Short mmCIF file of C-alpha atoms and ligand atoms in Angstrom, two decimals:
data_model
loop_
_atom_site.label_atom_id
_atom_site.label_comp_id
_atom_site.label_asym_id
_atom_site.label_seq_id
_atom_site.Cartn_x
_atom_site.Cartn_y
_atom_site.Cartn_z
CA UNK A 26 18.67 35.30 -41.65
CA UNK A 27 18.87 38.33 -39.07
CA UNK A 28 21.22 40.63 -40.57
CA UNK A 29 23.90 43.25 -38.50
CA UNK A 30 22.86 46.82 -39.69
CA UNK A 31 25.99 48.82 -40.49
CA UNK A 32 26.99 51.32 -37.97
CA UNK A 33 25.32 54.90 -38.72
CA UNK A 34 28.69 56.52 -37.97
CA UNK A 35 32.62 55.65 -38.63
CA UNK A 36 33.86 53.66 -35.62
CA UNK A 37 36.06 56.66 -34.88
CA UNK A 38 33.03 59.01 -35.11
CA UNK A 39 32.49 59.00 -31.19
CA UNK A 40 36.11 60.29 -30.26
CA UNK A 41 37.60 60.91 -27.74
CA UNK A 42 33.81 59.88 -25.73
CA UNK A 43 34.17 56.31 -26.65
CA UNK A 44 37.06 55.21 -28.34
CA UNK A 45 37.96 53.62 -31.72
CA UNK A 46 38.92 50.23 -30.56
CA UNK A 47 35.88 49.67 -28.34
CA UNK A 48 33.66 50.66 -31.21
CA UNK A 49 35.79 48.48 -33.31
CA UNK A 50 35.75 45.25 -30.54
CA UNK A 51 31.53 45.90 -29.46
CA UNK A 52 30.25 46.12 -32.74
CA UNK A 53 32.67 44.04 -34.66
CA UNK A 54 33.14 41.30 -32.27
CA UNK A 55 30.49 41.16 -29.62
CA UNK A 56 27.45 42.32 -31.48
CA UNK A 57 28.13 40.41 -34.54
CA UNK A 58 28.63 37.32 -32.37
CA UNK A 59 25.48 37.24 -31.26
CA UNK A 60 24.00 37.96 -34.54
CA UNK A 61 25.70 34.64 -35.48
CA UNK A 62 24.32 32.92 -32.78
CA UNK A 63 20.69 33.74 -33.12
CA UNK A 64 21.24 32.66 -36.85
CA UNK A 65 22.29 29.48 -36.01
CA UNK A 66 19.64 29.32 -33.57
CA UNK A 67 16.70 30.70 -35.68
CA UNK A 68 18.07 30.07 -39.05
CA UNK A 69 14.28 29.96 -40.58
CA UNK A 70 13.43 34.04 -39.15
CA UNK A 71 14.89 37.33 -40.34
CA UNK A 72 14.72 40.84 -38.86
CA UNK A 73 11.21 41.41 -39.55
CA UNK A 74 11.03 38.66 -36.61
CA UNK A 75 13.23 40.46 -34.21
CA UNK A 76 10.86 42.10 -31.49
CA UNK A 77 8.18 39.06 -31.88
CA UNK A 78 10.48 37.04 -30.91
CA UNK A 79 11.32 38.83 -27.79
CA UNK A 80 8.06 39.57 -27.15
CA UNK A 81 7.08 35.64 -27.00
CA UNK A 82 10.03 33.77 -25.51
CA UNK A 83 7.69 31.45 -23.94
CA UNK A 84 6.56 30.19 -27.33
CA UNK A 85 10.04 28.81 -27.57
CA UNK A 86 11.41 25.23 -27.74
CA UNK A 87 12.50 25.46 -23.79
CA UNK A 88 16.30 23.71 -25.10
CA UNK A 89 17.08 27.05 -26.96
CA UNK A 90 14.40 29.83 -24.84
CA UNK A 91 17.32 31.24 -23.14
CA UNK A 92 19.93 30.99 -25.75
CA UNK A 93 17.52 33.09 -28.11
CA UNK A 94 16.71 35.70 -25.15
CA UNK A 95 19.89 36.08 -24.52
CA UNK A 96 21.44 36.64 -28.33
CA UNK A 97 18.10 37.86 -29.84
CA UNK A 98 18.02 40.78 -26.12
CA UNK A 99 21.84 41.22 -27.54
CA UNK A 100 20.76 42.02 -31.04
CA UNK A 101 18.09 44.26 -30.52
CA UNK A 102 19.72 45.98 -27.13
CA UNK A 103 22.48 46.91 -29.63
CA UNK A 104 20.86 47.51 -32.54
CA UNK A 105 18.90 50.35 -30.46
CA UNK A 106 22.66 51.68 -28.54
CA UNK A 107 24.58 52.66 -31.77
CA UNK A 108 21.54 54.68 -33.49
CA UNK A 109 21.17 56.31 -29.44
CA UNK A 110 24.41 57.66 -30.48
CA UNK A 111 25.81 60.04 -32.75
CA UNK A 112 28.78 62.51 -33.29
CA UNK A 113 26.21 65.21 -33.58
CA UNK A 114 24.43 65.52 -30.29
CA UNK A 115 21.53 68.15 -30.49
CA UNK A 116 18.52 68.37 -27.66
CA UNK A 117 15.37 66.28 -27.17
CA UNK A 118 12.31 67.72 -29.33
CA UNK A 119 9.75 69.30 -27.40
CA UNK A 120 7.83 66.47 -26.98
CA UNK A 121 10.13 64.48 -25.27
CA UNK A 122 11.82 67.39 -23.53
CA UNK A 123 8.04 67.82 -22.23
CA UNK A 124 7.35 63.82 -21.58
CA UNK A 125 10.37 64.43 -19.84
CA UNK A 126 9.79 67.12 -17.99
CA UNK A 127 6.61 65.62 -16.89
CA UNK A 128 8.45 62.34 -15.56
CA UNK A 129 11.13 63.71 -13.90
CA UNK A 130 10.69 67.50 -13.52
CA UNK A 131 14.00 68.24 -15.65
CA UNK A 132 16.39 67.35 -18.14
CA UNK A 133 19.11 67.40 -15.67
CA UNK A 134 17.38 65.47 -13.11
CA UNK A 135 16.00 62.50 -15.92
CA UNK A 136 19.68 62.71 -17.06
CA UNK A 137 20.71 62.02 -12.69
CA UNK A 138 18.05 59.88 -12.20
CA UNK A 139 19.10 57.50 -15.58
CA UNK A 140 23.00 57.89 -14.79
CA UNK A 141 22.57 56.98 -10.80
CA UNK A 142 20.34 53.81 -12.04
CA UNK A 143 23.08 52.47 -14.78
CA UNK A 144 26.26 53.50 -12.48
CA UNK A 145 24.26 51.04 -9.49
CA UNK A 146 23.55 48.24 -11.69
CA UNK A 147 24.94 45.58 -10.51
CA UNK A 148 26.72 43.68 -12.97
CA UNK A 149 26.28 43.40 -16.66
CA UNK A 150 23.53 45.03 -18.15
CA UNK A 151 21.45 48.08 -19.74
CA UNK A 152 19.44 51.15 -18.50
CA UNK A 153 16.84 51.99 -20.22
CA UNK A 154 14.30 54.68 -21.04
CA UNK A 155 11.08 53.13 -21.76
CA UNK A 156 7.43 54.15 -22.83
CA UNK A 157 5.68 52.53 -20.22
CA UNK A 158 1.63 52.66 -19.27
CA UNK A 159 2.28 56.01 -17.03
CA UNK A 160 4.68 57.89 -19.67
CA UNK A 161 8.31 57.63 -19.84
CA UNK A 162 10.17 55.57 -16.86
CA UNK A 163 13.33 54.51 -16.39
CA UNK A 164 14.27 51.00 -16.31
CA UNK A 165 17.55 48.56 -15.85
CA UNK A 166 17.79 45.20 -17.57
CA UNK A 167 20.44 41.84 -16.11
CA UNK A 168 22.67 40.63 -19.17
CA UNK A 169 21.10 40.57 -22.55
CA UNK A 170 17.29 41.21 -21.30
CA UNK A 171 15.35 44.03 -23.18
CA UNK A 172 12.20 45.59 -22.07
CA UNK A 173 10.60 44.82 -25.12
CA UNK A 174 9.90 41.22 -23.72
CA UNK A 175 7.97 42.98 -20.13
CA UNK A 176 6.07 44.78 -22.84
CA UNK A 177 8.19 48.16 -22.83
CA UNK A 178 9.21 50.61 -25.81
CA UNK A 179 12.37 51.47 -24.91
CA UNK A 180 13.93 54.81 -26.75
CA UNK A 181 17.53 55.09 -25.45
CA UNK A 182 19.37 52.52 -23.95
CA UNK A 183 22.75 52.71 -22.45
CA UNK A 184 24.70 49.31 -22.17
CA UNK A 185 26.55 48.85 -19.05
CA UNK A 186 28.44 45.58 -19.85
CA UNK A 187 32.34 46.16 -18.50
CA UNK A 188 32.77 45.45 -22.64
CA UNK A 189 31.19 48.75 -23.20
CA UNK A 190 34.25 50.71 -21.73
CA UNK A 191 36.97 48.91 -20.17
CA UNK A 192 39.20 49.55 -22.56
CA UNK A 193 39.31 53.46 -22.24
CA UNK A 194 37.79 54.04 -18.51
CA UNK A 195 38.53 50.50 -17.30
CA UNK A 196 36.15 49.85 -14.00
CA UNK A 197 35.15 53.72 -13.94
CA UNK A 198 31.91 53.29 -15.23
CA UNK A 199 30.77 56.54 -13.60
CA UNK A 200 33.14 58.18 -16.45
CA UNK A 201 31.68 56.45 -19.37
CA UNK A 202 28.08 57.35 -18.40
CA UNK A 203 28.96 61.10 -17.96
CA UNK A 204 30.82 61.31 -21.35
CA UNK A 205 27.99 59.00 -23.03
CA UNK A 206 25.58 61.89 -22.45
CA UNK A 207 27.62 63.95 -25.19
CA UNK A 208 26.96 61.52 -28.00
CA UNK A 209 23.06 60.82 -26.98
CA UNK A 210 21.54 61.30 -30.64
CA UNK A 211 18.53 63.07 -28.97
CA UNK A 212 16.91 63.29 -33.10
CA UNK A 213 16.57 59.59 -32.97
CA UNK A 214 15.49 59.34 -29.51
CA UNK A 215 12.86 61.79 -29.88
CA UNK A 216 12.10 59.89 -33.05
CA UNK A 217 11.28 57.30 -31.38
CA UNK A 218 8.93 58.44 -28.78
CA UNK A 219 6.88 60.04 -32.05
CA UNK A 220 6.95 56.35 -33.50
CA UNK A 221 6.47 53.65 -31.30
MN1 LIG B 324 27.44 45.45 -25.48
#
């Protein structure tokens, strides 16, 4: 059994950025349903299994390869997007603000660069900020695909799905991304680039 980590924050914790009932409706509803549905398609694996699984889709029984991309890429994608965010937004560590600094010259112009690439996505989906061979790149994913499955570490990921803010900005996505950047929980992120 794959299990659905408890939020790290109160579902109101992200006011007035993103709002109660979204948090309530994305992690509730969306992200537990496909935590159901990669149980009933993996019933035998558990979390432990999570990124293998992603990383070797081909290994799959082709009847239910893109049923477990899909649900497993919508497990993990928002597994990483709630502990990206927090009510306490501090600053990238000075290794990432430096592995950023060498990518993209500044923080301001990573934090363009990463907005511009999840406002032109086209459709549903994620950007992403990855470890790649070269240092840190940004990245954007279709539907439920995460980077971990092209071989990526990805260490902040900002879902774009219309499910991710209709509600309070309806289709002004270029709103959600700008207030997103005040709940980026920069700690974990920079965690993250220590880790993995
Ligand atoms: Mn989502």
């Amino acid at each position: 059994m794959f299990t659905l980590p408890p939020l790290p924050y109160p579902t109101n914790a992200l006011e007035p950025y993103l709002d109660t009932q979204t948090l309530e409706i994305h992690f509730g509803k969306h992200h537990a349903t496909y935590l159901k549905n990669l149980n009933d398609l993996l019933p035998e694996k558990s979390d432990a299994d999570l990124i293998p699984v992603l990383q070797h889709l081909d290994d799959l029984p082709q009847d239910i390869r893109v049923k477990v991309r899909n649900n497993a890429g919508g497990v993990y994608n928002h597994n990483l997007y709630w502990q990206c965010m927090s009510p306490k937004s501090k600053s990238p560590s000075p290794r990432l603000l430096s592995s950023i600094e060498s990518g993209f010259g500044t923080l301001d112009a990573f934090k363009e660069k990463f907005s511009q690439a999840a406002l032109t996505h086209f459709g549903s989906g994620w950007a992403w900020l990855v470890k790649g061979t070269k240092g840190l790149e940004i990245v954007t994913t279709p539907n439920q695909d995460s980077p971990v499955s092209t071989g990526l570490t990805p260490i902040l990921g900002l879902d774009v799905w219309e499910h991710a803010y209709y509600l309070k900005y309806q289709n002004r996505r270029v709103e959600y991304i700008q207030a997103w950047w005040n709940v980026v929980n920069w700690d974990y992120v920079s965690s993250l680039l220590a880790d993995r």
